[in-house]
Short mmCIF file of C-alpha atoms in Angstrom, two decimals:
data_model
loop_
_atom_site.label_atom_id
_atom_site.label_comp_id
_atom_site.label_asym_id
_atom_site.label_seq_id
_atom_site.Cartn_x
_atom_site.Cartn_y
_atom_site.Cartn_z
CA MET Z 1 0.00 0.00 0.00
CA THR Z 2 1.40 3.41 -1.01
CA GLN Z 3 1.16 5.94 1.80
CA PRO Z 4 0.62 9.69 1.12
CA ASP Z 5 3.30 12.22 2.02
CA HIS Z 6 1.04 13.48 4.80
CA GLN Z 7 -2.06 11.84 6.17
CA ARG Z 8 -4.55 12.71 8.87
CA ILE Z 9 -6.01 9.90 10.98
CA ALA Z 10 -8.92 10.45 13.34
CA VAL Z 11 -10.05 7.99 16.01
CA ILE Z 12 -13.45 8.30 17.68
CA GLY Z 13 -13.26 6.59 21.06
CA GLY Z 14 -10.53 6.19 23.64
CA GLY Z 15 -10.72 2.61 24.85
CA VAL Z 16 -8.64 -0.52 24.39
CA ALA Z 17 -9.45 -0.82 20.66
CA ALA Z 18 -8.30 2.75 19.96
CA HIS Z 19 -5.16 2.29 22.05
CA SER Z 20 -4.31 -1.00 20.33
CA ALA Z 21 -4.88 0.43 16.85
CA LEU Z 22 -2.55 3.34 17.56
CA LYS Z 23 0.08 1.11 19.14
CA ALA Z 24 0.07 -1.28 16.17
CA PHE Z 25 0.11 1.56 13.65
CA LEU Z 26 3.11 3.20 15.32
CA ALA Z 27 5.00 -0.09 15.50
CA ALA Z 28 4.31 -1.00 11.87
CA ALA Z 29 4.62 2.43 10.28
CA GLY Z 30 8.21 3.27 11.17
CA ASP Z 31 9.72 5.10 8.23
CA THR Z 32 7.29 3.56 5.72
CA VAL Z 33 4.73 6.35 6.16
CA GLY Z 34 5.18 10.03 5.68
CA SER Z 35 4.22 12.78 8.08
CA THR Z 36 1.06 11.75 9.94
CA THR Z 37 -1.19 13.42 12.46
CA VAL Z 38 -3.43 11.27 14.67
CA ASP Z 39 -6.28 12.84 16.63
CA ILE Z 40 -8.05 10.66 19.20
CA PHE Z 41 -11.38 11.94 20.52
CA THR Z 42 -12.94 10.42 23.63
CA ARG Z 43 -15.93 11.47 25.70
CA GLU Z 44 -14.21 10.30 28.84
CA ALA Z 45 -12.01 12.42 31.08
CA HIS Z 46 -9.41 9.64 31.39
CA ARG Z 47 -6.84 8.30 29.00
CA PRO Z 48 -7.61 4.74 27.78
CA TYR Z 49 -7.90 2.14 30.52
CA ARG Z 50 -8.61 -1.56 30.86
CA ARG Z 51 -12.38 -1.91 30.86
CA PRO Z 52 -12.49 -5.13 32.97
CA SER Z 53 -10.57 -3.31 35.69
CA VAL Z 54 -13.57 -1.05 36.28
CA ASN Z 55 -15.21 -3.97 38.08
CA LYS Z 56 -12.19 -5.82 39.30
CA ASP Z 57 -9.80 -3.11 40.49
CA ILE Z 58 -11.85 0.03 41.01
CA LEU Z 59 -15.08 -1.43 42.42
CA ILE Z 60 -13.60 -4.32 44.40
CA ASP Z 61 -10.18 -2.93 45.35
CA GLY Z 62 -10.95 0.79 45.47
CA LYS Z 63 -8.32 1.86 42.93
CA GLY Z 64 -8.67 4.94 40.75
CA ALA Z 65 -8.82 5.42 36.99
CA GLU Z 66 -5.13 6.31 36.87
CA ASP Z 67 -4.27 2.93 38.39
CA VAL Z 68 -5.85 0.99 35.51
CA ALA Z 69 -4.79 3.24 32.63
CA LEU Z 70 -3.08 1.69 29.63
CA PRO Z 71 0.55 2.67 28.94
CA GLY Z 72 0.69 6.28 27.81
CA ALA Z 73 3.84 6.08 25.68
CA VAL Z 74 1.82 5.59 22.48
CA PHE Z 75 0.47 9.12 22.80
CA ASP Z 76 3.99 10.48 22.41
CA GLY Z 77 3.90 9.43 18.76
CA SER Z 78 7.18 9.22 16.85
CA ASP Z 79 9.47 11.42 14.76
CA ASN Z 80 7.03 11.51 11.84
CA ILE Z 81 3.76 10.75 13.62
CA ASP Z 82 2.17 13.41 15.83
CA VAL Z 83 -0.50 12.16 18.23
CA SER Z 84 -3.06 14.28 20.10
CA LEU Z 85 -5.44 12.82 22.70
CA HIS Z 86 -8.57 14.95 23.12
CA LEU Z 87 -10.29 14.12 26.42
CA SER Z 88 -13.91 15.04 27.22
CA SER Z 89 -14.50 15.51 23.50
CA ASP Z 90 -17.83 14.39 22.04
CA VAL Z 91 -17.90 13.90 18.27
CA THR Z 92 -21.36 14.94 17.10
CA ALA Z 93 -21.13 14.54 13.32
CA VAL Z 94 -19.08 12.72 10.68
CA ASP Z 95 -19.08 13.62 6.98
CA THR Z 96 -17.66 10.78 4.90
CA THR Z 97 -17.85 12.82 1.66
CA ASP Z 98 -15.88 15.88 2.79
CA ARG Z 99 -13.95 13.71 5.26
CA THR Z 100 -14.55 15.89 8.29
CA LEU Z 101 -15.87 15.40 11.79
CA THR Z 102 -17.33 17.86 14.26
CA VAL Z 103 -16.36 17.91 17.93
CA ASN Z 104 -17.30 20.58 20.45
CA GLY Z 105 -18.39 22.77 17.52
CA GLU Z 106 -15.03 22.54 15.74
CA GLN Z 107 -14.30 20.70 12.49
CA TYR Z 108 -11.36 18.35 11.93
CA SER Z 109 -10.32 16.87 8.60
CA TRP Z 110 -9.28 13.25 8.16
CA ASP Z 111 -8.01 10.90 5.50
CA GLN Z 112 -8.64 7.70 7.48
CA LEU Z 113 -11.09 7.30 10.33
CA ILE Z 114 -11.49 4.65 13.04
CA PHE Z 115 -14.77 4.19 14.90
CA ALA Z 116 -13.94 2.79 18.35
CA THR Z 117 -17.07 4.09 20.02
CA GLY Z 118 -17.60 1.03 22.19
CA ALA Z 119 -20.87 0.24 23.91
CA SER Z 120 -23.03 1.48 26.77
CA PRO Z 121 -24.75 -0.51 29.51
CA ARG Z 122 -28.30 -1.40 28.51
CA HIS Z 123 -30.74 0.56 30.67
CA LEU Z 124 -33.94 -0.88 32.04
CA ASP Z 125 -36.92 1.39 31.56
CA THR Z 126 -39.37 -0.23 33.95
CA PRO Z 127 -41.69 1.12 36.65
CA TRP Z 128 -40.31 -1.21 39.32
CA LEU Z 129 -37.02 0.70 39.30
CA ASP Z 130 -38.59 4.16 39.50
CA GLY Z 131 -37.30 6.19 42.43
CA ARG Z 132 -34.64 3.66 43.42
CA ASN Z 133 -30.89 4.08 43.81
CA VAL Z 134 -29.99 2.41 40.51
CA HIS Z 135 -26.40 1.90 39.34
CA TYR Z 136 -24.88 0.73 36.07
CA ILE Z 137 -21.24 -0.31 35.64
CA ARG Z 138 -19.12 0.73 32.67
CA THR Z 139 -16.82 3.63 33.60
CA PRO Z 140 -14.54 4.44 36.55
CA GLU Z 141 -17.11 6.97 37.71
CA HIS Z 142 -19.79 4.26 37.74
CA SER Z 143 -17.69 1.96 39.91
CA THR Z 144 -16.60 4.72 42.28
CA SER Z 145 -20.21 5.80 42.79
CA LEU Z 146 -21.39 2.23 43.39
CA ARG Z 147 -18.54 1.55 45.81
CA GLU Z 148 -19.51 4.64 47.83
CA SER Z 149 -23.15 3.51 47.96
CA LEU Z 150 -22.25 -0.03 49.03
CA THR Z 151 -19.83 0.97 51.78
CA ALA Z 152 -22.54 3.19 53.31
CA LEU Z 153 -24.94 0.26 53.84
CA THR Z 154 -25.60 -1.65 57.04
CA SER Z 155 -26.56 -5.24 57.82
CA GLY Z 156 -30.26 -4.39 57.66
CA ASP Z 157 -30.10 -3.20 54.06
CA ASN Z 158 -30.72 -5.09 50.82
CA VAL Z 159 -28.74 -4.97 47.58
CA VAL Z 160 -30.31 -6.30 44.38
CA ILE Z 161 -28.32 -7.19 41.28
CA VAL Z 162 -30.49 -7.44 38.16
CA GLY Z 163 -28.70 -9.73 35.72
CA ALA Z 164 -26.65 -12.86 36.47
CA GLY Z 165 -24.02 -12.53 33.77
CA ILE Z 166 -20.34 -12.24 34.53
CA LEU Z 167 -20.47 -8.51 35.27
CA GLY Z 168 -23.53 -8.85 37.47
CA LEU Z 169 -21.92 -11.64 39.46
CA GLU Z 170 -18.71 -9.62 39.80
CA ALA Z 171 -20.85 -6.83 41.24
CA ALA Z 172 -22.46 -9.32 43.64
CA ALA Z 173 -19.04 -10.55 44.78
CA ALA Z 174 -17.91 -6.96 45.26
CA ALA Z 175 -21.03 -6.15 47.27
CA ALA Z 176 -20.45 -9.18 49.49
CA SER Z 177 -16.92 -8.00 50.22
CA LEU Z 178 -17.80 -4.34 50.80
CA THR Z 179 -20.94 -4.50 52.91
CA GLU Z 180 -22.83 -6.60 55.44
CA ALA Z 181 -26.07 -5.98 53.57
CA THR Z 182 -28.00 -8.90 52.09
CA VAL Z 183 -27.22 -9.42 48.40
CA THR Z 184 -29.74 -10.93 45.98
CA VAL Z 185 -29.19 -11.61 42.27
CA LEU Z 186 -32.23 -11.72 39.97
CA GLU Z 187 -32.12 -13.30 36.50
CA ALA Z 188 -34.74 -13.82 33.79
CA GLN Z 189 -32.88 -16.76 32.19
CA ASP Z 190 -33.13 -20.19 33.82
CA ASP Z 191 -29.44 -20.23 34.81
CA ILE Z 192 -26.59 -17.83 35.38
CA CYS Z 193 -24.15 -16.85 32.61
CA ARG Z 194 -25.82 -18.82 29.83
CA ARG Z 195 -24.21 -16.72 27.12
CA ILE Z 196 -20.68 -17.18 28.40
CA LEU Z 197 -20.33 -20.31 30.58
CA PRO Z 198 -20.95 -24.05 30.12
CA ALA Z 199 -23.46 -25.56 32.54
CA ALA Z 200 -20.85 -27.20 34.79
CA ALA Z 201 -18.89 -23.96 35.17
CA ALA Z 202 -22.08 -22.02 35.87
CA GLY Z 203 -22.94 -24.50 38.63
CA TRP Z 204 -19.42 -24.22 40.07
CA LEU Z 205 -19.64 -20.42 40.11
CA ARG Z 206 -23.14 -20.40 41.56
CA ASP Z 207 -21.94 -22.59 44.44
CA LYS Z 208 -19.18 -20.04 45.13
CA HIS Z 209 -21.73 -17.27 45.45
CA THR Z 210 -24.05 -19.35 47.58
CA ALA Z 211 -21.15 -20.08 49.94
CA HIS Z 212 -20.79 -16.32 50.38
CA SER Z 213 -24.50 -15.95 51.25
CA ILE Z 214 -25.53 -14.57 47.85
CA ASP Z 215 -29.15 -15.43 47.03
CA ILE Z 216 -29.46 -16.13 43.27
CA ARG Z 217 -32.95 -16.41 41.80
CA CYS Z 218 -33.27 -17.42 38.13
CA GLY Z 219 -36.12 -17.90 35.67
CA LEU Z 220 -38.05 -14.82 36.80
CA SER Z 221 -40.74 -13.17 34.68
CA ASP Z 222 -41.05 -9.39 34.59
CA ASP Z 223 -43.93 -9.58 37.07
CA GLU Z 224 -41.81 -11.74 39.38
CA LEU Z 225 -38.89 -9.34 39.08
CA SER Z 226 -41.19 -6.45 39.97
CA ALA Z 227 -42.68 -8.28 42.95
CA THR Z 228 -39.26 -9.35 44.25
CA VAL Z 229 -37.84 -5.84 44.07
CA ALA Z 230 -40.91 -4.50 45.87
CA GLU Z 231 -40.56 -7.20 48.54
CA LEU Z 232 -36.86 -6.61 49.15
CA ASP Z 233 -37.08 -2.80 48.89
CA PRO Z 234 -33.34 -2.56 48.17
CA ALA Z 235 -31.21 0.40 49.19
CA VAL Z 236 -29.04 -0.20 46.12
CA VAL Z 237 -29.91 -1.74 42.74
CA VAL Z 238 -27.24 -2.71 40.21
CA VAL Z 239 -28.46 -3.37 36.66
CA SER Z 240 -26.26 -5.54 34.43
CA VAL Z 241 -28.35 -6.81 31.53
CA GLY Z 242 -26.04 -6.44 28.58
CA LEU Z 243 -24.68 -3.75 26.28
CA ASP Z 244 -25.99 -1.55 23.51
CA ARG Z 245 -23.36 -0.79 20.89
CA ASP Z 246 -22.75 2.90 20.25
CA ILE Z 247 -23.55 3.00 16.53
CA SER Z 248 -25.77 6.09 16.16
CA LEU Z 249 -22.91 8.27 14.90
CA ALA Z 250 -21.87 5.62 12.36
CA ARG Z 251 -25.46 5.20 11.20
CA SER Z 252 -25.92 8.95 10.69
CA ALA Z 253 -22.62 8.99 8.75
CA GLY Z 254 -24.04 6.46 6.28
CA LEU Z 255 -22.09 3.35 7.34
CA ASP Z 256 -23.74 -0.05 7.14
CA VAL Z 257 -24.92 -1.03 10.62
CA GLY Z 258 -26.83 -3.95 12.11
CA ARG Z 259 -26.60 -4.58 15.82
CA GLY Z 260 -23.12 -3.10 15.44
CA ILE Z 261 -21.06 -1.31 12.80
CA VAL Z 262 -20.71 -3.86 10.01
CA ILE Z 263 -17.07 -4.71 9.26
CA ASP Z 264 -15.05 -7.48 7.67
CA GLU Z 265 -12.37 -9.47 9.46
CA TYR Z 266 -9.82 -6.68 8.94
CA GLY Z 267 -11.98 -3.93 10.45
CA ARG Z 268 -13.02 -2.37 7.14
CA THR Z 269 -16.47 -0.76 7.07
CA SER Z 270 -18.72 -0.15 4.07
CA VAL Z 271 -16.97 3.18 3.43
CA PRO Z 272 -13.39 3.10 2.06
CA GLY Z 273 -10.89 4.59 4.48
CA VAL Z 274 -13.24 4.15 7.44
CA TRP Z 275 -12.50 1.41 9.96
CA ALA Z 276 -14.09 0.15 13.18
CA ALA Z 277 -12.95 -1.93 16.14
CA GLY Z 278 -14.01 -2.84 19.66
CA ASP Z 279 -17.41 -3.39 21.25
CA CYS Z 280 -19.19 -1.28 18.61
CA VAL Z 281 -18.71 -3.74 15.75
CA GLU Z 282 -20.53 -6.59 14.07
CA ILE Z 283 -18.04 -8.77 12.20
CA HIS Z 284 -19.14 -10.42 8.95
CA ALA Z 285 -16.74 -13.20 7.98
CA GLU Z 286 -16.18 -14.58 4.50
CA ASP Z 287 -18.01 -17.80 5.42
CA GLY Z 288 -21.11 -15.85 6.44
CA THR Z 289 -20.49 -16.05 10.20
CA VAL Z 290 -21.60 -12.96 12.13
CA THR Z 291 -19.85 -12.25 15.44
CA LEU Z 292 -20.60 -9.60 18.06
CA PRO Z 293 -17.46 -9.37 20.23
CA GLU Z 294 -17.84 -8.00 23.75
CA ASP Z 295 -14.50 -8.76 25.42
CA GLU Z 296 -11.29 -6.84 25.95
CA GLY Z 297 -9.18 -9.43 24.15
CA SER Z 298 -11.23 -9.08 20.97
CA ALA Z 299 -11.05 -5.28 21.17
CA ARG Z 300 -7.28 -5.43 21.56
CA LEU Z 301 -6.85 -7.95 18.75
CA LEU Z 302 -9.13 -6.22 16.25
CA GLY Z 303 -7.68 -2.81 17.09
CA GLY Z 304 -4.22 -4.20 16.37
CA ILE Z 305 -5.37 -5.64 13.04
CA VAL Z 306 -6.82 -2.27 12.03
CA GLY Z 307 -3.62 -0.44 12.98
CA LEU Z 308 -1.42 -2.86 11.05
CA THR Z 309 -3.65 -2.84 7.98
CA MET Z 310 -3.80 0.97 7.95
CA ALA Z 311 0.02 1.01 7.97
CA GLY Z 312 0.07 -1.25 4.92
CA GLN Z 313 1.14 -4.41 6.74
CA GLU Z 314 -0.28 -7.87 6.10
CA THR Z 315 -1.99 -9.47 9.08
CA ASP Z 316 -4.20 -12.42 9.98
CA ARG Z 317 -7.97 -12.14 9.83
CA PHE Z 318 -9.71 -11.50 13.14
CA LEU Z 319 -11.67 -14.74 13.30
CA LEU Z 320 -8.56 -16.89 13.06
CA SER Z 321 -8.02 -16.18 16.76
CA PRO Z 322 -10.40 -17.58 19.43
CA PRO Z 323 -12.03 -15.13 21.87
CA LYS Z 324 -10.61 -14.94 25.39
CA GLY Z 325 -12.05 -13.67 28.66
CA TRP Z 326 -11.51 -13.74 32.38
CA SER Z 327 -13.21 -12.88 35.64
CA ARG Z 328 -11.83 -12.58 39.15
CA GLN Z 329 -14.31 -13.45 41.91
CA TYR Z 330 -13.59 -14.34 45.55
CA GLY Z 331 -9.87 -14.37 44.85
CA LEU Z 332 -10.12 -16.96 42.05
CA MET Z 333 -9.48 -16.33 38.35
CA LEU Z 334 -11.97 -17.79 35.88
CA ASN Z 335 -10.45 -18.04 32.37
CA LEU Z 336 -12.42 -18.54 29.15
CA LEU Z 337 -11.07 -19.53 25.75
CA GLY Z 338 -13.11 -20.03 22.60
CA ALA Z 339 -16.86 -20.61 22.38
CA THR Z 340 -17.81 -21.52 25.94
CA GLY Z 341 -21.42 -20.31 26.09
CA ARG Z 342 -24.81 -21.95 25.74
CA PRO Z 343 -27.91 -20.76 23.84
CA VAL Z 344 -30.12 -18.38 25.75
CA GLN Z 345 -33.75 -19.36 26.12
CA SER Z 346 -34.70 -17.51 22.94
CA GLY Z 347 -32.39 -19.89 21.09
CA GLN Z 348 -29.90 -17.21 20.06
CA PRO Z 349 -26.20 -17.86 20.69
CA GLY Z 350 -24.11 -15.65 22.91
CA PRO Z 351 -21.47 -13.23 21.62
CA SER Z 352 -18.70 -15.83 21.73
CA SER Z 353 -19.77 -17.41 18.39
CA HIS Z 354 -21.56 -20.77 18.15
CA PRO Z 355 -22.86 -22.26 21.41
CA SER Z 356 -21.50 -25.61 22.48
CA ASP Z 357 -23.46 -28.85 22.04
CA HIS Z 358 -22.15 -30.68 25.10
CA GLU Z 359 -19.35 -30.56 27.63
CA LEU Z 360 -16.81 -32.63 29.48
CA VAL Z 361 -15.73 -31.92 33.04
CA LEU Z 362 -12.11 -32.80 33.65
CA THR Z 363 -11.89 -31.51 37.21
CA SER Z 364 -14.13 -29.53 39.53
CA ASP Z 365 -13.26 -28.80 43.13
CA GLU Z 366 -13.08 -25.83 45.47
CA ASP Z 367 -10.26 -23.96 43.74
CA GLU Z 368 -9.79 -25.75 40.42
CA LEU Z 369 -12.00 -26.26 37.39
CA VAL Z 370 -11.62 -27.52 33.82
CA VAL Z 371 -14.62 -27.82 31.48
CA PHE Z 372 -14.31 -28.60 27.78
CA SER Z 373 -17.14 -27.29 25.59
CA LEU Z 374 -17.63 -29.39 22.46
CA GLU Z 375 -19.29 -28.63 19.16
CA SER Z 376 -20.56 -31.22 16.70
CA ARG Z 377 -19.09 -30.83 13.22
CA SER Z 378 -20.18 -32.31 9.92
CA GLY Z 379 -19.84 -36.07 9.92
CA GLY Z 380 -20.78 -36.29 13.59
CA GLU Z 381 -17.30 -35.54 14.96
CA SER Z 382 -17.17 -33.47 18.16
CA VAL Z 383 -14.40 -30.91 18.58
CA VAL Z 384 -13.36 -28.81 21.60
CA SER Z 385 -14.69 -25.33 20.81
CA GLY Z 386 -14.18 -23.77 24.24
CA ILE Z 387 -12.27 -24.26 27.48
CA THR Z 388 -13.21 -22.90 30.91
CA THR Z 389 -10.59 -23.12 33.65
CA VAL Z 390 -9.80 -22.05 37.19
CA GLY Z 391 -6.42 -22.69 38.76
CA ARG Z 392 -2.80 -23.00 37.64
CA SER Z 393 -1.94 -26.65 38.23
CA PRO Z 394 -0.11 -28.66 35.52
CA ILE Z 395 -3.34 -30.33 34.40
CA VAL Z 396 -5.08 -26.95 34.07
CA ARG Z 397 -2.22 -25.52 32.04
CA LYS Z 398 -2.22 -28.60 29.82
CA ALA Z 399 -5.98 -28.40 29.31
CA LYS Z 400 -5.69 -24.85 27.95
CA ASN Z 401 -4.00 -26.33 24.87
CA ALA Z 402 -6.90 -28.62 23.99
CA LEU Z 403 -8.79 -26.19 21.76
CA GLY Z 404 -9.54 -27.88 18.44
CA MET Z 405 -8.96 -31.43 19.70
CA THR Z 406 -11.51 -34.07 18.76
CA LEU Z 407 -13.51 -35.82 21.45
CA ASN Z 408 -11.49 -38.99 20.94
CA GLU Z 409 -8.23 -37.07 21.33
CA VAL Z 410 -9.45 -35.38 24.52
CA GLU Z 411 -10.63 -38.64 26.07
CA SER Z 412 -7.36 -40.33 25.19
CA GLU Z 413 -5.25 -37.45 26.50
CA PHE Z 414 -7.14 -36.53 29.68
CA PHE Z 415 -9.76 -39.11 30.66
CA THR Z 416 -10.11 -42.68 31.80
CA ASP Z 417 -13.75 -43.36 32.70
CA GLU Z 418 -15.20 -39.82 33.01
CA THR Z 419 -18.68 -39.41 31.62
CA LEU Z 420 -19.82 -37.08 28.85
CA ILE Z 421 -22.15 -34.52 30.37
CA PRO Z 422 -24.82 -33.10 28.02
CA SER Z 423 -25.29 -29.34 28.27
CA SER Z 424 -28.59 -28.27 29.83
CA THR Z 425 -29.99 -26.39 26.85
#
């Protein structure tokens, strides 16, 4: 790819995807690109930070935004690349014909543009939350505010978490560690973490919460949710029911959008010279697969692919790499690799690609867990599509390498007389 003598790159969003794109572009560009200016616009008042740390370090451990910030060296640019980070800057319009964007009433020109607008917590607009102390978790300010509310509670108070996904359960674990109040988790699905965990891992995690006196109630209708909230009369409510991708700006700019900004496996949108990465995207692969990534690892990986491709470097397609995730609860690290989730009750798969068909439990005890999620392929062969682990023993480390193994290979390598456990779908 021939680079112009001078180019202007604009990035909308200041999260992990934006940081990774800039880092990869700087590393790949070197002397191969001419003079370049990069303007990064973010609504937030902080430089890019690790999104999972909002729950894990700020809410649970009481750290600040500066403690979880990503390395700032990338914003120094290089000899031929000048980088400007614009904090508290809300882009209100993008013109893909004139190649301009408007922020705080001022226009900026661009030659290449990256949408890294991320996602926002899905809000519940329901009468049974009216007038209550409702919190959502996405930013450092969210976690700091929730932490202050939780630490002010007493043993006679109730905390309600609406949503039993990973983030909701992290909030429940944090509440249990920060207050003596009673903590109750409410979930509409028939089990916790259906989109992200196999059944055996969900049961293991639920037992952990039960051991810490967390009351988890699943399979609730809207009327039952309303009645339960009224009965408990919580002093604090935390809502964690998913994300809405921030695509309104991309839609108004004329980009193809679905549930996210439509891109290919290299981050290219429907408009030449316009890219997208992070939680805002909907990836359409060559084989027709549509993926909606929602994890930091995917944001980092896709951002890096965009940065490399913009610099004219060849790189692997996004979907060649399996999604990764992690969660720290009660001092234990839960690690996810590949497609570990199950279908939700509507029958739609979770964001981690195809749901698994069945699972094998290698080990499950108080502080160690290995669950293989398997997917049936053409011809009836089952292949490990996801791995859920807790612990760092030799067998756990070995199990992390089993992705892609056939069922026969897994049984030969790891099992003697263990039984195949069907997933509860």
